[in-house]
PDB file of C-alpha atoms in Angstrom:
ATOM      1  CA  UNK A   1      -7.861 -15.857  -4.181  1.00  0.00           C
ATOM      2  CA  UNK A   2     -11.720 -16.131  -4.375  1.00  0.00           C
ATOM      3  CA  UNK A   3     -13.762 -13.204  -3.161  1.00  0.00           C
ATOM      4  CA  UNK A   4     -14.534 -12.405   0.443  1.00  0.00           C
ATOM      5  CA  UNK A   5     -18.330 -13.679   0.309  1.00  0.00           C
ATOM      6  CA  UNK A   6     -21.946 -11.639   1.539  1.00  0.00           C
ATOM      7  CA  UNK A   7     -23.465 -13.183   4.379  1.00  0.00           C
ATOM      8  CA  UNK A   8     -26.993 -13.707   3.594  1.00  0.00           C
ATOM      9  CA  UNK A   9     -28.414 -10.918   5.383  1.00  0.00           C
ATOM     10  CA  UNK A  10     -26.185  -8.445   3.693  1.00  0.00           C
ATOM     11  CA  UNK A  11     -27.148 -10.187   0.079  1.00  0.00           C
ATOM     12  CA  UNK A  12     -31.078  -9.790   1.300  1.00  0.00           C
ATOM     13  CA  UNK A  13     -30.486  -6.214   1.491  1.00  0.00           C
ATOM     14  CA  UNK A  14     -29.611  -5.475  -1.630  1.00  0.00           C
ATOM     15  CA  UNK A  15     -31.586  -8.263  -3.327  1.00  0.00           C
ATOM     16  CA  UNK A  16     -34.972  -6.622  -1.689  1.00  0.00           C
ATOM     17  CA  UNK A  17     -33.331  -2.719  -2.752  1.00  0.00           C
ATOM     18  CA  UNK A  18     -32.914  -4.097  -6.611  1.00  0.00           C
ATOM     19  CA  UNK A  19     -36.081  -6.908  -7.285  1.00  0.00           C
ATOM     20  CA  UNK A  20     -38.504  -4.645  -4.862  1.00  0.00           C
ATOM     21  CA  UNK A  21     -39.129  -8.783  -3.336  1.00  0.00           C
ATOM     22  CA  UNK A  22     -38.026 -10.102   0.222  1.00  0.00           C
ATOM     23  CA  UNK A  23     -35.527 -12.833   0.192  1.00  0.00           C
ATOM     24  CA  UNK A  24     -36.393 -16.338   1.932  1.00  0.00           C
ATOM     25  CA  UNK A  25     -32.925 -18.231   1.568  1.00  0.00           C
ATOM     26  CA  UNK A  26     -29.570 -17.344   0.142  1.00  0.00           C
ATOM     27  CA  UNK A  27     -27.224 -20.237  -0.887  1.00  0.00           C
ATOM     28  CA  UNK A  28     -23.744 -19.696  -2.105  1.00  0.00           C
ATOM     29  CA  UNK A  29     -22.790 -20.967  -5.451  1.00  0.00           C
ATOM     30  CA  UNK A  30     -19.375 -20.373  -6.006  1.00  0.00           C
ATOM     31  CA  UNK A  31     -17.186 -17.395  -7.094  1.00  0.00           C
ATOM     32  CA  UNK A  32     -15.383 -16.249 -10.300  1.00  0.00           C
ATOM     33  CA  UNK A  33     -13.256 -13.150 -11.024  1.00  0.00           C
ATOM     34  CA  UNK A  34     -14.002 -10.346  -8.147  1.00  0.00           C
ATOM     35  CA  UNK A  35     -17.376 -11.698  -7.195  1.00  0.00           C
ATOM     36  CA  UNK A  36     -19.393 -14.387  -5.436  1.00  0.00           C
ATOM     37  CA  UNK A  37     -22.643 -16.578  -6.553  1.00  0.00           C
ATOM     38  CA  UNK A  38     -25.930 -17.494  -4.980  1.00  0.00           C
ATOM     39  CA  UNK A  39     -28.755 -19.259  -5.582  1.00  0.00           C
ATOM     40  CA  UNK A  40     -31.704 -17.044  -3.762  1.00  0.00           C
ATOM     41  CA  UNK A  41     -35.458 -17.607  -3.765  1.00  0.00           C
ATOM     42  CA  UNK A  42     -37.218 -14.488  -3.037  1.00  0.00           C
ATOM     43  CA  UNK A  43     -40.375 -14.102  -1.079  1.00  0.00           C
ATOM     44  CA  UNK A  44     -42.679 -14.340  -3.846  1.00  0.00           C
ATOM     45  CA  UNK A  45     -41.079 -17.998  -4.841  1.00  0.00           C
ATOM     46  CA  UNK A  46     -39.017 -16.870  -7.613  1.00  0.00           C
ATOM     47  CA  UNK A  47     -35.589 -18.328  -7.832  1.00  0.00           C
ATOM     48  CA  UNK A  48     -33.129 -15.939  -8.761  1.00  0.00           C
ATOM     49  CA  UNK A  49     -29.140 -16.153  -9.304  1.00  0.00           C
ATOM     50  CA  UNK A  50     -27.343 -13.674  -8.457  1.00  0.00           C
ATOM     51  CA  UNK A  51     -23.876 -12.130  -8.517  1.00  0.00           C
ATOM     52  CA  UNK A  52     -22.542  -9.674  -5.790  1.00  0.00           C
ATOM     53  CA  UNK A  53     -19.033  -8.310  -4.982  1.00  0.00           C
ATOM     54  CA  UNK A  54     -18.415  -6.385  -1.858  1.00  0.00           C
ATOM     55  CA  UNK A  55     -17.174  -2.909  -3.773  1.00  0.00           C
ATOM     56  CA  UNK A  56     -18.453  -1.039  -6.363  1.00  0.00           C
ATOM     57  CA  UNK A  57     -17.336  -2.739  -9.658  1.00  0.00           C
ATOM     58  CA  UNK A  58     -17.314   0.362 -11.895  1.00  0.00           C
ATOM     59  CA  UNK A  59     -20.137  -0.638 -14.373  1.00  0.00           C
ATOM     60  CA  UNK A  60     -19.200  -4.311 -14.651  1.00  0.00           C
ATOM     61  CA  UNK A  61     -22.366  -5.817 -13.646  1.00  0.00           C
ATOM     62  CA  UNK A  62     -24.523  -2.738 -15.285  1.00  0.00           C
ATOM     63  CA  UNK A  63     -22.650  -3.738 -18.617  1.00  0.00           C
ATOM     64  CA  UNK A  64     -23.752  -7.432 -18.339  1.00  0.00           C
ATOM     65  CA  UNK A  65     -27.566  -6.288 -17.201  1.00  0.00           C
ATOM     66  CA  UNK A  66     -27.685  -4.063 -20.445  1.00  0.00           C
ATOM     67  CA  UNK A  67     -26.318  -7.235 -22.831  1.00  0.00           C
ATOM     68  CA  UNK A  68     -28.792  -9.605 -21.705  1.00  0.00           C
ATOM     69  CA  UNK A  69     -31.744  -7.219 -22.095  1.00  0.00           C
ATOM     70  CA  UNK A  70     -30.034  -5.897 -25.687  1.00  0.00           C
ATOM     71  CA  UNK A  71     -29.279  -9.621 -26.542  1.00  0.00           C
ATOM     72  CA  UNK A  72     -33.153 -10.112 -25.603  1.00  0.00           C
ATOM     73  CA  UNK A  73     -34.414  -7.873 -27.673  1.00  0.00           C
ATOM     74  CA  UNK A  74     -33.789  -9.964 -30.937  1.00  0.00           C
ATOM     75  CA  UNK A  75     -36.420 -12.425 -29.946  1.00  0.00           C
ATOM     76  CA  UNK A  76     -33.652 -14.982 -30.577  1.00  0.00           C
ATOM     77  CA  UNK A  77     -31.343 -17.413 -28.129  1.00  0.00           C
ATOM     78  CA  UNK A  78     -33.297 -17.229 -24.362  1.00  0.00           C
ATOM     79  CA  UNK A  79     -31.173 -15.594 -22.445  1.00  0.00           C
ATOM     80  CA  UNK A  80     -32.134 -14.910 -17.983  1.00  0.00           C
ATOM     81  CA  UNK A  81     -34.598 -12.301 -16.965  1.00  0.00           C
ATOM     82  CA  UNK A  82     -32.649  -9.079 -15.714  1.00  0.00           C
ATOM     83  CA  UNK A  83     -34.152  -8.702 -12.303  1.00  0.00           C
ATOM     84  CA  UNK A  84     -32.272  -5.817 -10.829  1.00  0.00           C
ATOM     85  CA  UNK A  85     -28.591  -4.641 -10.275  1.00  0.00           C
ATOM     86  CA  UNK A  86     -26.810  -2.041  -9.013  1.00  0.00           C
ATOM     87  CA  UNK A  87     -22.829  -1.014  -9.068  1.00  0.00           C
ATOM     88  CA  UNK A  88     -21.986  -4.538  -6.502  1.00  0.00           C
ATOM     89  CA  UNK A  89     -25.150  -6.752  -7.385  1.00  0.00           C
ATOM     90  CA  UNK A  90     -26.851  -8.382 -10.208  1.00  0.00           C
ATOM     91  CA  UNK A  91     -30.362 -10.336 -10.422  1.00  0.00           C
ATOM     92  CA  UNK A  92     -31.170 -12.536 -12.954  1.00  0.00           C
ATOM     93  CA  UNK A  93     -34.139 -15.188 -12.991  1.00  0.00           C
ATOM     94  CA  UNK A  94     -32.409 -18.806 -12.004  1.00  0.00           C
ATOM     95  CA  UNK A  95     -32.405 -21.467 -15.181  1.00  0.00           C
ATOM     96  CA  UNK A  96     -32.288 -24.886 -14.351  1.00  0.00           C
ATOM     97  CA  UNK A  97     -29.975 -26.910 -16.399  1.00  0.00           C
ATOM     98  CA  UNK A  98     -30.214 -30.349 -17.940  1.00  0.00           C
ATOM     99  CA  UNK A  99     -27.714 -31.955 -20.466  1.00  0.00           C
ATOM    100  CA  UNK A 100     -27.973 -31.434 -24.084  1.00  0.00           C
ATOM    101  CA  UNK A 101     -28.767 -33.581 -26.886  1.00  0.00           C
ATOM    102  CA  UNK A 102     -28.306 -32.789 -30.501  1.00  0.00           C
ATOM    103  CA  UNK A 103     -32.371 -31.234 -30.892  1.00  0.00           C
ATOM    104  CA  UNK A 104     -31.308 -28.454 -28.385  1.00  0.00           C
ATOM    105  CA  UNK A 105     -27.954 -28.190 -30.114  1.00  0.00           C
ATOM    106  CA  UNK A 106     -29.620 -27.390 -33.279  1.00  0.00           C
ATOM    107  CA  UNK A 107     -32.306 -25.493 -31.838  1.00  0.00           C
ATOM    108  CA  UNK A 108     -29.455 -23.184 -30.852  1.00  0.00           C
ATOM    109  CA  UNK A 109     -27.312 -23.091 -34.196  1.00  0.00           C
ATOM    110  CA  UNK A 110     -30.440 -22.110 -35.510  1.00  0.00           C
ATOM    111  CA  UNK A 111     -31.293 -19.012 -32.435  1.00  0.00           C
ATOM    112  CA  UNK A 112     -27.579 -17.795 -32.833  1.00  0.00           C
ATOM    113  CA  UNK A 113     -28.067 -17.396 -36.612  1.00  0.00           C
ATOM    114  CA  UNK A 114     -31.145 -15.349 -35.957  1.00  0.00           C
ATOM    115  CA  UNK A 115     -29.857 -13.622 -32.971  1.00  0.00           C
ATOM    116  CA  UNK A 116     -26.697 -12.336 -35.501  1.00  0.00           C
ATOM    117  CA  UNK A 117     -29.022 -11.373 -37.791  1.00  0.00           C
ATOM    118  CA  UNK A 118     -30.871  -8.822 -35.818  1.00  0.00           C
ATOM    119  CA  UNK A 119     -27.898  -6.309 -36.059  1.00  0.00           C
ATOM    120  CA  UNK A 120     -26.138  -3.865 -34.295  1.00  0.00           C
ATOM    121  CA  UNK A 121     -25.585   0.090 -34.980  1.00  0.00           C
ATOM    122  CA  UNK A 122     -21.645  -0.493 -35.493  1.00  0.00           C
ATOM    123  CA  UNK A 123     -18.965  -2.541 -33.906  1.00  0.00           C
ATOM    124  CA  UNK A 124     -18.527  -2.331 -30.482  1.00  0.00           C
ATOM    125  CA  UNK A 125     -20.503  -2.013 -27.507  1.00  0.00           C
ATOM    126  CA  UNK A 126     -23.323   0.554 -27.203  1.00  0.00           C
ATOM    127  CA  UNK A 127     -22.322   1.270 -23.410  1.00  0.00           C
ATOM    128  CA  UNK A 128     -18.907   0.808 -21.488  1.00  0.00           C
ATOM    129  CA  UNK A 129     -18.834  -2.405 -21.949  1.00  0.00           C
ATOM    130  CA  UNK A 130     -17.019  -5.525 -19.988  1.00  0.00           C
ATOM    131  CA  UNK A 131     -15.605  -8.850 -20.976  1.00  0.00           C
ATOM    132  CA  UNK A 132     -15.237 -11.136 -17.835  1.00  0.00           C
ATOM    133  CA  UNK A 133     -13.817  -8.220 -15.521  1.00  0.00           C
ATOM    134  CA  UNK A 134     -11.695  -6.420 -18.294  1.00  0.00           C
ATOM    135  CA  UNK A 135     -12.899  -2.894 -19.727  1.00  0.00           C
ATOM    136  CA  UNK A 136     -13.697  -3.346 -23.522  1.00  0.00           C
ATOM    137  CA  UNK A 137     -13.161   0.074 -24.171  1.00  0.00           C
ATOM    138  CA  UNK A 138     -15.204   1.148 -26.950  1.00  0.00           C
ATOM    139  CA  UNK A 139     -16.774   4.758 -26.786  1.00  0.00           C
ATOM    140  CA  UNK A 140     -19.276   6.364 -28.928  1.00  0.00           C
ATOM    141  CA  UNK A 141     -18.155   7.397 -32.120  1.00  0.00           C
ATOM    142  CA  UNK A 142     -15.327   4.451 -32.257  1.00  0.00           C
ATOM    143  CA  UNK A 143     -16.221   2.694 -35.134  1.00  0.00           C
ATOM    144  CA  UNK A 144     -18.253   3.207 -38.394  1.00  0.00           C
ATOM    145  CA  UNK A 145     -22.297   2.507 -38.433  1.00  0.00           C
ATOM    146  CA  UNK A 146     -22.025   0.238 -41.085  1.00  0.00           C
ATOM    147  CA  UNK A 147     -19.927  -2.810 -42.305  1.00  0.00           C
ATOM    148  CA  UNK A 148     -17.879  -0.910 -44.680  1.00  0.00           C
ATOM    149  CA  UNK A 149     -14.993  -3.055 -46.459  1.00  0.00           C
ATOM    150  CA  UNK A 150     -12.025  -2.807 -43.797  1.00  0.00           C
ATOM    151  CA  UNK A 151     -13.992  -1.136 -41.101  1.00  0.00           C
ATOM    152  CA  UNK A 152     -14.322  -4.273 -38.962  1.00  0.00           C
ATOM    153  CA  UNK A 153     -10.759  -5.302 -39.371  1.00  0.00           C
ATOM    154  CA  UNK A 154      -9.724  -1.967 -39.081  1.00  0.00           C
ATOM    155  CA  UNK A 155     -11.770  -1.942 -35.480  1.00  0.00           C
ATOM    156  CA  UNK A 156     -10.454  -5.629 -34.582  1.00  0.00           C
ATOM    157  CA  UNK A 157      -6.980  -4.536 -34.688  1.00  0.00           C
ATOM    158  CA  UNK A 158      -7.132  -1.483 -32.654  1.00  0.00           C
ATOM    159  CA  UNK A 159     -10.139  -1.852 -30.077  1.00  0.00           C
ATOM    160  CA  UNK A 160      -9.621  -5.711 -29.558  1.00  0.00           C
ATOM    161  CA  UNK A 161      -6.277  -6.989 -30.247  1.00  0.00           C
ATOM    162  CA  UNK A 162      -4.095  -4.048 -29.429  1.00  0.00           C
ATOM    163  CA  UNK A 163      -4.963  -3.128 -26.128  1.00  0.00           C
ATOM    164  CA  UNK A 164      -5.239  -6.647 -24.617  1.00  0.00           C
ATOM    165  CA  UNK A 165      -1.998  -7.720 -26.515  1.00  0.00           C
ATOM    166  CA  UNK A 166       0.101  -4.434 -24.523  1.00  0.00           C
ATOM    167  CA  UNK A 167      -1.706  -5.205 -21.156  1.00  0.00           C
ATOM    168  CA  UNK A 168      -0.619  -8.815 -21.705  1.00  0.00           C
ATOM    169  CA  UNK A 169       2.994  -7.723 -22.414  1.00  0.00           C
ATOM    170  CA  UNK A 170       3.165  -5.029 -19.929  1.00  0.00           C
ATOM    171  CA  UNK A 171       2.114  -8.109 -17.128  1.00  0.00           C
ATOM    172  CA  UNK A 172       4.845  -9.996 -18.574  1.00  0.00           C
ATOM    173  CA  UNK A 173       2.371 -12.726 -20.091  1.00  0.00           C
ATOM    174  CA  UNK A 174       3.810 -12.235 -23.642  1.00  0.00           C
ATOM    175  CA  UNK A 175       7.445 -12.216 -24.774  1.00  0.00           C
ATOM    176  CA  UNK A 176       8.540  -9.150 -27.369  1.00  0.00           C
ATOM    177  CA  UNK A 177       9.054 -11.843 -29.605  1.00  0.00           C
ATOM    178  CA  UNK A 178       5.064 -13.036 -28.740  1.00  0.00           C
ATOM    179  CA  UNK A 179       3.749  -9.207 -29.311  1.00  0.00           C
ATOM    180  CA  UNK A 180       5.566  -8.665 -32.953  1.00  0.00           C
ATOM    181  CA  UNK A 181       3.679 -11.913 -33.656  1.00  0.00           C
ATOM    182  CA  UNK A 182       0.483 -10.832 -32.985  1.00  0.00           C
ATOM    183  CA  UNK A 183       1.494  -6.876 -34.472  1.00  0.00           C
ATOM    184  CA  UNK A 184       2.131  -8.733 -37.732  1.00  0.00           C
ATOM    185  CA  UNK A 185      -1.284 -10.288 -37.436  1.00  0.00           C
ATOM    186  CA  UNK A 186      -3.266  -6.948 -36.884  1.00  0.00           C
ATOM    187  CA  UNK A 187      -0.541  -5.408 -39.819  1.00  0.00           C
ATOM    188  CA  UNK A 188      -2.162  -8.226 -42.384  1.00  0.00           C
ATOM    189  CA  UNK A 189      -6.139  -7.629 -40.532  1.00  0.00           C
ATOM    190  CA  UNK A 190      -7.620  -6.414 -44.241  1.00  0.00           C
ATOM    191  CA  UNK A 191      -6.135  -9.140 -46.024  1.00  0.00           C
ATOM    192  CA  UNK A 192      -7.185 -11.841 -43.499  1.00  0.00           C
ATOM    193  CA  UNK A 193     -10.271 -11.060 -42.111  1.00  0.00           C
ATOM    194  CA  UNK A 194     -12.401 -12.596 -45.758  1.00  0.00           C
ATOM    195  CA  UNK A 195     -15.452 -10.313 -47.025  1.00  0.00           C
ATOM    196  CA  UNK A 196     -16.797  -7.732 -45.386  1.00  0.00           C
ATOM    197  CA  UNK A 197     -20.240  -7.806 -43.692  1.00  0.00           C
ATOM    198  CA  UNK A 198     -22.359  -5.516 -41.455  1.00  0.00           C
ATOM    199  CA  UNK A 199     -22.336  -5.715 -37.412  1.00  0.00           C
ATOM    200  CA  UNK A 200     -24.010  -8.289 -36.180  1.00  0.00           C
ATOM    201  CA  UNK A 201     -24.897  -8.450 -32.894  1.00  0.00           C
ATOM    202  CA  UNK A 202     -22.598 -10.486 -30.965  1.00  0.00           C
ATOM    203  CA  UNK A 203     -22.474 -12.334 -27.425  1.00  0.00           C
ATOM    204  CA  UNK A 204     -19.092 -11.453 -27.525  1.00  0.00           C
ATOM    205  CA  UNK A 205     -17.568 -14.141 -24.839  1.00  0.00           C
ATOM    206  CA  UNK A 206     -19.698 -17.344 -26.097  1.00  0.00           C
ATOM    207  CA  UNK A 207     -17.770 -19.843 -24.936  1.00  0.00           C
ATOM    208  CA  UNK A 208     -19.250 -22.961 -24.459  1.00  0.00           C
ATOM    209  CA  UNK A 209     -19.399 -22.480 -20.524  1.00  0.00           C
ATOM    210  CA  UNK A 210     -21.471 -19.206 -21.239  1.00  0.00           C
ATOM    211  CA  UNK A 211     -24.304 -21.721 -23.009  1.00  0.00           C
ATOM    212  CA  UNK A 212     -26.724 -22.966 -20.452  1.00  0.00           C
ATOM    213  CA  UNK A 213     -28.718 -25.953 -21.520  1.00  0.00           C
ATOM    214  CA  UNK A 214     -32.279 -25.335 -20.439  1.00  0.00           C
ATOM    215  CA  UNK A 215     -35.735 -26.368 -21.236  1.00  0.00           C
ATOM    216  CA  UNK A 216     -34.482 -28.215 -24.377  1.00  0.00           C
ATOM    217  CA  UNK A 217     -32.501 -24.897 -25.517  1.00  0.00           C
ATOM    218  CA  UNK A 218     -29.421 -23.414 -25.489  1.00  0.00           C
ATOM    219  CA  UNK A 219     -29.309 -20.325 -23.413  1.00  0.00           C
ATOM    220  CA  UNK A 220     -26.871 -17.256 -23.591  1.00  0.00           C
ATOM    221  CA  UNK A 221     -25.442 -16.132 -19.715  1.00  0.00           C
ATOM    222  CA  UNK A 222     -22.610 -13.652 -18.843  1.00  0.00           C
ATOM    223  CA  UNK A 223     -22.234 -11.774 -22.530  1.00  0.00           C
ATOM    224  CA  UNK A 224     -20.064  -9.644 -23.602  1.00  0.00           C
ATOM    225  CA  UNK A 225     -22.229  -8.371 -25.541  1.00  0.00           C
ATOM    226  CA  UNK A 226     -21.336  -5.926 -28.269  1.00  0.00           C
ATOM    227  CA  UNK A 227     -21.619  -5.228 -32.522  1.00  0.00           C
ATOM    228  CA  UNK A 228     -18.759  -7.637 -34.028  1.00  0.00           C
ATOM    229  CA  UNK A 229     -18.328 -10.354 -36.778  1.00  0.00           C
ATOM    230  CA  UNK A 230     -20.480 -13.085 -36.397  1.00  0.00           C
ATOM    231  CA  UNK A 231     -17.481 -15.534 -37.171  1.00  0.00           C
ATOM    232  CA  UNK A 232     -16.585 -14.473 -33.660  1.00  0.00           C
ATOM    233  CA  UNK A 233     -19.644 -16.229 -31.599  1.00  0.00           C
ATOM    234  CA  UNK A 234     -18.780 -19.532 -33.681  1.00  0.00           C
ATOM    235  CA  UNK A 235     -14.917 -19.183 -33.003  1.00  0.00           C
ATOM    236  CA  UNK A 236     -15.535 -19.044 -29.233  1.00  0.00           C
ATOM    237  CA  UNK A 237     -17.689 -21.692 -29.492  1.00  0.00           C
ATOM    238  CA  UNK A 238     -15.061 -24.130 -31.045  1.00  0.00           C
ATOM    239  CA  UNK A 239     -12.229 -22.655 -28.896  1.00  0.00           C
ATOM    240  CA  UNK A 240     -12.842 -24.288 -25.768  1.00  0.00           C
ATOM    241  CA  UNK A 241     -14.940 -27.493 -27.425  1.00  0.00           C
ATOM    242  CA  UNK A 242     -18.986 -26.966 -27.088  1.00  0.00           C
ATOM    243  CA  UNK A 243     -21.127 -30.278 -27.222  1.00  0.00           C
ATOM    244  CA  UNK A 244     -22.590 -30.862 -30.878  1.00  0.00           C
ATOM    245  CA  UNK A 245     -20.643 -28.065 -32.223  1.00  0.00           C
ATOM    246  CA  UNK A 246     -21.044 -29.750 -35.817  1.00  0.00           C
ATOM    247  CA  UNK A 247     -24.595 -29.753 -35.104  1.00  0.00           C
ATOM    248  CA  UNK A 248     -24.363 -25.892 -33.630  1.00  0.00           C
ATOM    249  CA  UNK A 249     -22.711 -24.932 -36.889  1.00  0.00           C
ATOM    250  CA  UNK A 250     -24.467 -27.331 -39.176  1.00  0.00           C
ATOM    251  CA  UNK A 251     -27.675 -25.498 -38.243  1.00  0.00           C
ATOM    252  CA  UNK A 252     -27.039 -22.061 -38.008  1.00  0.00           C
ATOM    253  CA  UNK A 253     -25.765 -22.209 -42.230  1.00  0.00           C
ATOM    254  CA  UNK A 254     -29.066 -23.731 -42.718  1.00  0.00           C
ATOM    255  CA  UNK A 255     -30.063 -20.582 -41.511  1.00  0.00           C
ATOM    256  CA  UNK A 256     -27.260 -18.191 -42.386  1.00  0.00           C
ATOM    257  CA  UNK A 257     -24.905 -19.428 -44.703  1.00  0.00           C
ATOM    258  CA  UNK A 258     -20.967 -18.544 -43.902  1.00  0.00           C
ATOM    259  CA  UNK A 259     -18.811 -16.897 -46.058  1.00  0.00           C
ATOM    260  CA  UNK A 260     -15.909 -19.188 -47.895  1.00  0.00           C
ATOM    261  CA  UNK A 261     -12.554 -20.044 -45.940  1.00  0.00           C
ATOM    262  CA  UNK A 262     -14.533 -19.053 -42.557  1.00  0.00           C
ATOM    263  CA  UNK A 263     -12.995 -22.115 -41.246  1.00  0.00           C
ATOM    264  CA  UNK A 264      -9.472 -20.780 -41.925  1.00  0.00           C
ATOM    265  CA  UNK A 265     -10.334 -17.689 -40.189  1.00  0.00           C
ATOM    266  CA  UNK A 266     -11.376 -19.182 -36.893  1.00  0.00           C
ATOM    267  CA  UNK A 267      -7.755 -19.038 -34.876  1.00  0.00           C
ATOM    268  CA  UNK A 268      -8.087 -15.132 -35.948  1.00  0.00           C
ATOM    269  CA  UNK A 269     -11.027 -14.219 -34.090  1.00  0.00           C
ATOM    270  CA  UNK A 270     -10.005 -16.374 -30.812  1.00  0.00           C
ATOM    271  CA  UNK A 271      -6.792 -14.275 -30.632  1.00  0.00           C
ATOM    272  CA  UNK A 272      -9.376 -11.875 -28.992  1.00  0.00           C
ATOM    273  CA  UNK A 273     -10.531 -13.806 -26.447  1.00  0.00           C
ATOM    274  CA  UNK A 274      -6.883 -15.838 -25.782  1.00  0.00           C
ATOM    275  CA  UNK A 275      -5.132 -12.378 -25.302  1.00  0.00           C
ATOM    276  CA  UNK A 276      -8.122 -11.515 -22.665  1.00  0.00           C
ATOM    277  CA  UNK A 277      -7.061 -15.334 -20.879  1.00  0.00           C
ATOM    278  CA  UNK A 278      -3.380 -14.178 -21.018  1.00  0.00           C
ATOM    279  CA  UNK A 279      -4.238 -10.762 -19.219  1.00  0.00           C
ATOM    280  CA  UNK A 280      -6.757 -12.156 -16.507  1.00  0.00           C
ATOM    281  CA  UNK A 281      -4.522 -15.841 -16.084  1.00  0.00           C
ATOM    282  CA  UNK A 282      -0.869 -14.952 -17.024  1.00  0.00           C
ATOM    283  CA  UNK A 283       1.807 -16.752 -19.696  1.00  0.00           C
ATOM    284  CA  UNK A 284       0.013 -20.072 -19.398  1.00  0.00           C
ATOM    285  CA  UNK A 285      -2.104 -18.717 -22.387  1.00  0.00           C
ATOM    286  CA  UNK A 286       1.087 -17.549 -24.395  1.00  0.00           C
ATOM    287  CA  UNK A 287       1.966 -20.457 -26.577  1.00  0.00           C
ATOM    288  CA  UNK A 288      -2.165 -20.721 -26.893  1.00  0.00           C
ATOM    289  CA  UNK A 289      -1.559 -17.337 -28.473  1.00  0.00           C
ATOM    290  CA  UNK A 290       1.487 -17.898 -30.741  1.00  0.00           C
ATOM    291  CA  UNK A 291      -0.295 -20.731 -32.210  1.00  0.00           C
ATOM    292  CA  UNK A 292      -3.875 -19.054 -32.866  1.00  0.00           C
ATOM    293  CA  UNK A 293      -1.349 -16.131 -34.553  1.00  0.00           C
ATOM    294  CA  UNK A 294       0.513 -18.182 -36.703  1.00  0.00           C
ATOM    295  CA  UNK A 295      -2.353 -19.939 -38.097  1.00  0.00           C
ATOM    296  CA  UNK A 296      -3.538 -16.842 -38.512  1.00  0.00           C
ATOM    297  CA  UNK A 297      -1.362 -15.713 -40.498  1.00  0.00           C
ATOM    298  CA  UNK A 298      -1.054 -18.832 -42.468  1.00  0.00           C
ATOM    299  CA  UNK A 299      -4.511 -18.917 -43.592  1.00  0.00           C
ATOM    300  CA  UNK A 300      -3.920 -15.320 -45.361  1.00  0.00           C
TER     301      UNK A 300
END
């Protein structure tokens, strides 16, 4: 069921409390999870998109104002201006898309790789953090500072396979037989998750519908954003099919060379994001996450 939508006097309200700017027009533009787009040009001629839901999300849109601005910080993929939020709305500065062509797709490889490099304090998110409308469910103190050998495996398993693997069950998404799979998988982590490295900072939900083409660039939109394994970005990438992803990847090694058997290793970090499809869309993701298990565990 989509989301009861604003009109666009009651989205002009909160637009003009959050960007300080009068609104001139207000144009739906669809809906996703608990909330509605528009496309909005304010009185001063910006365009703006924007997101609003009509309760109080509980940090939700908060969590994705703080990830752009964090992801923005790097100096790395563009990602939208945060224009204002508050606990129902979000403002960001509208991007105009155009189709890619290998030169953007490179352009990006090359941005991710940089954007990774720039770090993160430890795995996790540095604020309650959100992936689509799902609580991540890291707090402060979580996970180690650094990259230790086993620490990212070690926070894998617990902060983003476990819980999303019991919701899934508990909704009746998985089978038993489904969750011992994936227990076996998080039993093995150390073993399969290849050399350790330090947090990088992550997207976290880069999925190739999350890339907006703009400008002759690849831009990052609705992260997840959050210290992780950089393998992860790429995986999500691949797991839903981005355009030039050879040419994604083949850049960013130019840039930041992978570790060997990271190809092996890709079904292991989309178990993540295919347990989060099986909580928020039900069993049609279970045999999507049997599969990205067992190869798992065949690559170990």
């Amino acid at each position: 069921m989509s989301p009861a939508a604003l009109t666009g006097s009651e989205l002009a309200e909160r637009l003009t409390q959050i960007t300080g700017a009068g609104v001139t027009e207000v144009q739906p533009a669809g809906a996703q999870h608990q909330w509605s787009h528009y496309r909005v040009t304010l009185a001063d001629s910006r365009l703006v998109f924007a997101k609003a839901a009509r309760t109080d999300l509980g940090g939700v849109f908060e969590a994705e104002a703080r990830g752009l601005r964090w992801l923005a910080e790097a100096h790395a993929v563009p990602v939208p201006e945060v224009l204002g939020w508050d606990g129902a709305t979000l403002a960001v500065a509208w991007l105009p898309e155009q189709p890619p062509d290998q030169h953007a797709a490179e352009q990006f490889g090359r941005d991710l790789a940089v954007l990774h490099a720039a770090g993160a304090e430890r795995f996790g998110t540095p604020w309650p953090g959100f992936i689509a409308s799902l609580p991540l469910g890291d707090r402060t103190g979580d996970a180690p500072t650094l990259g230790a050998a086993g620490s990212w495996a070690n926070w894998y398993g617990s902060k983003r396979l476990l819980p999303y693997l019991r919701r899934a069950a508990d909704t009746g998404a998985l089978t038993t037989a489904d969750t011992r799979l994936v227990e076996q998988v998080v039993d093995r982590l150390p073993g399969l998750a290849g050399p350790p490295e330090p947090p990088s900072r992550l997207h976290g939900d880069c999925w190739s519908g999350n890339v907006l083409w703009s400008g002759g660039r690849g831009s990052l939109i609705d992260p997840a954003a959050q210290g992780g394994h950089r393998e992860t970005d790429l995986a999500m990438l691949a797991l839903f099919g981005a355009p030039y992803l050879d040419r994604i990847v083949g850049a960013y090694t130019d840039v930041a060379p992978l570790a060997a058997g990271w190809r092996d290793r890709v079904p292991l970090h989309q178990l993540h994001p295919l347990l989060v499809h099986a909580c928020l869309f039900g069993s049609g993701y279970a045999e999507a996450v049997r599969q990205a298990a067992h190869a798992a565990l065949a690559a170990g």
